[in-house]
Structures are given as C-alpha cells and as structure tokens.
C-alpha cells in the first residue's frame, strides 16, 4: 500500500503478511479522499478509524494534516504495526486495542469522520450495528460523516442515516450523516 497524497505522498508501507487484514485499495482510497477533500479541511478534523487493520486510512489522513486520529482494532499485531508505523513517520495516531462494538458502546467523544472497514463477510446485522451505535451514542460532530467500507454485494441503503454509496471496483463506501432537522 502507498500513501496517495500529502506530506508522505508516494511512501510505501508494507504490512506483515500474518496480519488478518484486507487494506483498502489505492484506487478506492484515492477516490474516497477526493470526495472528502471537497468537504473538509484535513487539519481541522478528528478521525476515528474502526477495524483499523494496517492503519492504511489513518496514514492517509495524517499525511494530509489531520492531527487527531484514533485507530481501534482488536488484533494486537495490527495495533503494534500501526504504532510502529506512526512512530517511524512521526504521525499523531493514537491506538486502542478493543472490540469495536464494545468501544462504540462505551465511547462518548464526538468525531468529525468515523471510518469503519469491518470484514466483508460480516452479517447484515453486524454491519447495521455500526451506524446504529454511532448515531445512538451521538459520536459524530454536527457536520460529521460515518463511512462504512464493504463489498459491492452488501446493500446498506435501508439503514437509518444512510446518505449515499460510491462503488470502486469490488469496494463500496456507504456514507451516513446526521439527519437535518429542517
């Protein structure tokens, strides 16, 4: 995987093969960040990266100037790899080793962007649980965004707060927002 833009543009990061991960493709990541670039100043937001895996998405935010990044993953190897990589690049990434659902149930801090990349073979019930917990616990800032990465074969458009989806090859990003009270 490589960092697409920002301070560390072009840097390659190689994760150990033994990690249980499926990093977001560079093409999908670049497309996602082109969308986000039109809505956010990266140095003014906070990011929560759920099912962080290799930290691929977090490195991209850090390279673009985001200074408040938290990665949550239950795999110790993933957390260790993210910590080592963040330290070697001097990136402001905090890690939390936790089950994502337990973390969401207990968390009370609001974030600008929550990115979740759970296993593609999750049940629809588990996929639904992510936005449910985010919105029930009021974890997004007012103009915040939840982005859920999943297979193009999974349809999440029926879930509350769903806004839209973007398809990039086999990857799909579904966007969820706080419903306006107009």
PDB file of N, CA and C in Angstrom, residues 1 3 13 15 19 21 23 29 49 51-62 69 71 73 78-79 81-83 85 91 93 95:
ATOM      1  N   UNK A   1       0.848  -1.175   0.000  1.00  0.00           N
ATOM      2  CA  UNK A   1       0.000   0.000   0.000  1.00  0.00           C
ATOM      3  C   UNK A   1       0.890   1.233   0.000  1.00  0.00           C
ATOM      4  N   UNK A   3       0.941   5.760   0.332  1.00  0.00           N
ATOM      5  CA  UNK A   3       0.233   6.981   0.728  1.00  0.00           C
ATOM      6  C   UNK A   3       0.023   7.804  -0.535  1.00  0.00           C
ATOM      7  N   UNK A  13       4.149   1.407   2.327  1.00  0.00           N
ATOM      8  CA  UNK A  13       4.111   0.769   3.638  1.00  0.00           C
ATOM      9  C   UNK A  13       3.766  -0.699   3.403  1.00  0.00           C
ATOM     10  N   UNK A  15       2.842  -4.144   5.168  1.00  0.00           N
ATOM     11  CA  UNK A  15       2.385  -4.786   6.402  1.00  0.00           C
ATOM     12  C   UNK A  15       2.855  -6.235   6.434  1.00  0.00           C
ATOM     13  N   UNK A  19      -0.825 -10.517   9.342  1.00  0.00           N
ATOM     14  CA  UNK A  19      -1.945  -9.739   9.885  1.00  0.00           C
ATOM     15  C   UNK A  19      -3.253 -10.123   9.184  1.00  0.00           C
ATOM     16  N   UNK A  21      -5.813  -8.891   7.609  1.00  0.00           N
ATOM     17  CA  UNK A  21      -6.296  -7.626   7.045  1.00  0.00           C
ATOM     18  C   UNK A  21      -6.564  -7.726   5.547  1.00  0.00           C
ATOM     19  N   UNK A  23      -6.365  -4.459   3.203  1.00  0.00           N
ATOM     20  CA  UNK A  23      -6.282  -2.999   3.082  1.00  0.00           C
ATOM     21  C   UNK A  23      -7.112  -2.457   1.919  1.00  0.00           C
ATOM     22  N   UNK A  29      -9.077   4.238  -2.197  1.00  0.00           N
ATOM     23  CA  UNK A  29      -8.660   5.220  -1.191  1.00  0.00           C
ATOM     24  C   UNK A  29      -8.500   6.602  -1.830  1.00  0.00           C
ATOM     25  N   UNK A  49     -10.846   5.646  13.236  1.00  0.00           N
ATOM     26  CA  UNK A  49     -10.675   4.567  12.259  1.00  0.00           C
ATOM     27  C   UNK A  49     -10.988   3.246  12.955  1.00  0.00           C
ATOM     28  N   UNK A  51     -11.904  -0.886  13.025  1.00  0.00           N
ATOM     29  CA  UNK A  51     -11.379  -2.062  12.330  1.00  0.00           C
ATOM     30  C   UNK A  51     -10.168  -1.597  11.526  1.00  0.00           C
ATOM     31  N   UNK A  52      -9.264  -0.894  12.185  1.00  0.00           N
ATOM     32  CA  UNK A  52      -8.186  -0.150  11.527  1.00  0.00           C
ATOM     33  C   UNK A  52      -7.209  -1.025  10.745  1.00  0.00           C
ATOM     34  N   UNK A  53      -7.053  -2.277  11.120  1.00  0.00           N
ATOM     35  CA  UNK A  53      -6.186  -3.174  10.357  1.00  0.00           C
ATOM     36  C   UNK A  53      -4.752  -2.679  10.283  1.00  0.00           C
ATOM     37  N   UNK A  54      -4.298  -2.352   9.074  1.00  0.00           N
ATOM     38  CA  UNK A  54      -2.929  -1.865   8.867  1.00  0.00           C
ATOM     39  C   UNK A  54      -2.774  -0.391   9.210  1.00  0.00           C
ATOM     40  N   UNK A  55      -3.895   0.330   9.349  1.00  0.00           N
ATOM     41  CA  UNK A  55      -3.834   1.772   9.570  1.00  0.00           C
ATOM     42  C   UNK A  55      -3.793   2.566   8.279  1.00  0.00           C
ATOM     43  N   UNK A  56      -3.981   1.896   7.168  1.00  0.00           N
ATOM     44  CA  UNK A  56      -3.899   2.481   5.831  1.00  0.00           C
ATOM     45  C   UNK A  56      -4.647   3.810   5.699  1.00  0.00           C
ATOM     46  N   UNK A  57      -5.891   3.850   6.131  1.00  0.00           N
ATOM     47  CA  UNK A  57      -6.705   5.071   6.023  1.00  0.00           C
ATOM     48  C   UNK A  57      -6.174   6.156   6.961  1.00  0.00           C
ATOM     49  N   UNK A  58      -5.773   5.771   8.155  1.00  0.00           N
ATOM     50  CA  UNK A  58      -5.245   6.739   9.130  1.00  0.00           C
ATOM     51  C   UNK A  58      -3.967   7.398   8.637  1.00  0.00           C
ATOM     52  N   UNK A  59      -3.094   6.635   7.984  1.00  0.00           N
ATOM     53  CA  UNK A  59      -1.854   7.220   7.458  1.00  0.00           C
ATOM     54  C   UNK A  59      -2.170   8.278   6.412  1.00  0.00           C
ATOM     55  N   UNK A  60      -3.201   8.023   5.634  1.00  0.00           N
ATOM     56  CA  UNK A  60      -3.597   8.982   4.593  1.00  0.00           C
ATOM     57  C   UNK A  60      -4.100  10.277   5.228  1.00  0.00           C
ATOM     58  N   UNK A  61      -4.921  10.164   6.266  1.00  0.00           N
ATOM     59  CA  UNK A  61      -5.388  11.360   6.980  1.00  0.00           C
ATOM     60  C   UNK A  61      -4.201  12.108   7.595  1.00  0.00           C
ATOM     61  N   UNK A  62      -3.295  11.385   8.236  1.00  0.00           N
ATOM     62  CA  UNK A  62      -2.127  12.014   8.875  1.00  0.00           C
ATOM     63  C   UNK A  62      -1.254  12.714   7.843  1.00  0.00           C
ATOM     64  N   UNK A  69      -6.225  11.535  15.378  1.00  0.00           N
ATOM     65  CA  UNK A  69      -6.589  10.269  14.739  1.00  0.00           C
ATOM     66  C   UNK A  69      -6.528   9.170  15.783  1.00  0.00           C
ATOM     67  N   UNK A  71      -7.177   4.986  16.136  1.00  0.00           N
ATOM     68  CA  UNK A  71      -7.401   3.700  15.482  1.00  0.00           C
ATOM     69  C   UNK A  71      -7.865   2.693  16.518  1.00  0.00           C
ATOM     70  N   UNK A  73      -8.742  -1.420  16.905  1.00  0.00           N
ATOM     71  CA  UNK A  73      -8.713  -2.770  16.339  1.00  0.00           C
ATOM     72  C   UNK A  73      -8.514  -3.736  17.498  1.00  0.00           C
ATOM     73  N   UNK A  78      -2.045  -5.891  14.704  1.00  0.00           N
ATOM     74  CA  UNK A  78      -2.435  -4.689  13.945  1.00  0.00           C
ATOM     75  C   UNK A  78      -2.096  -3.426  14.733  1.00  0.00           C
ATOM     76  N   UNK A  79      -2.442  -3.424  16.014  1.00  0.00           N
ATOM     77  CA  UNK A  79      -2.169  -2.259  16.861  1.00  0.00           C
ATOM     78  C   UNK A  79      -0.662  -2.005  16.929  1.00  0.00           C
ATOM     79  N   UNK A  81       1.628  -2.867  14.719  1.00  0.00           N
ATOM     80  CA  UNK A  81       2.088  -2.390  13.412  1.00  0.00           C
ATOM     81  C   UNK A  81       1.744  -0.909  13.219  1.00  0.00           C
ATOM     82  N   UNK A  82       0.526  -0.509  13.578  1.00  0.00           N
ATOM     83  CA  UNK A  82       0.123   0.899  13.449  1.00  0.00           C
ATOM     84  C   UNK A  82       1.003   1.777  14.329  1.00  0.00           C
ATOM     85  N   UNK A  83       1.234   1.362  15.563  1.00  0.00           N
ATOM     86  CA  UNK A  83       2.091   2.140  16.472  1.00  0.00           C
ATOM     87  C   UNK A  83       3.498   2.300  15.900  1.00  0.00           C
ATOM     88  N   UNK A  85       4.505   2.040  12.734  1.00  0.00           N
ATOM     89  CA  UNK A  85       4.479   2.857  11.507  1.00  0.00           C
ATOM     90  C   UNK A  85       4.264   4.325  11.839  1.00  0.00           C
ATOM     91  N   UNK A  91       3.672  10.354  13.030  1.00  0.00           N
ATOM     92  CA  UNK A  91       2.263  10.669  12.787  1.00  0.00           C
ATOM     93  C   UNK A  91       1.498  10.678  14.111  1.00  0.00           C
ATOM     94  N   UNK A  93      -1.053   9.479  15.676  1.00  0.00           N
ATOM     95  CA  UNK A  93      -2.085   8.449  15.699  1.00  0.00           C
ATOM     96  C   UNK A  93      -2.091   7.765  17.060  1.00  0.00           C
ATOM     97  N   UNK A  95      -3.715   4.641  19.299  1.00  0.00           N
ATOM     98  CA  UNK A  95      -4.345   3.349  19.060  1.00  0.00           C
ATOM     99  C   UNK A  95      -5.047   2.847  20.321  1.00  0.00           C
TER     100      UNK A  95
END
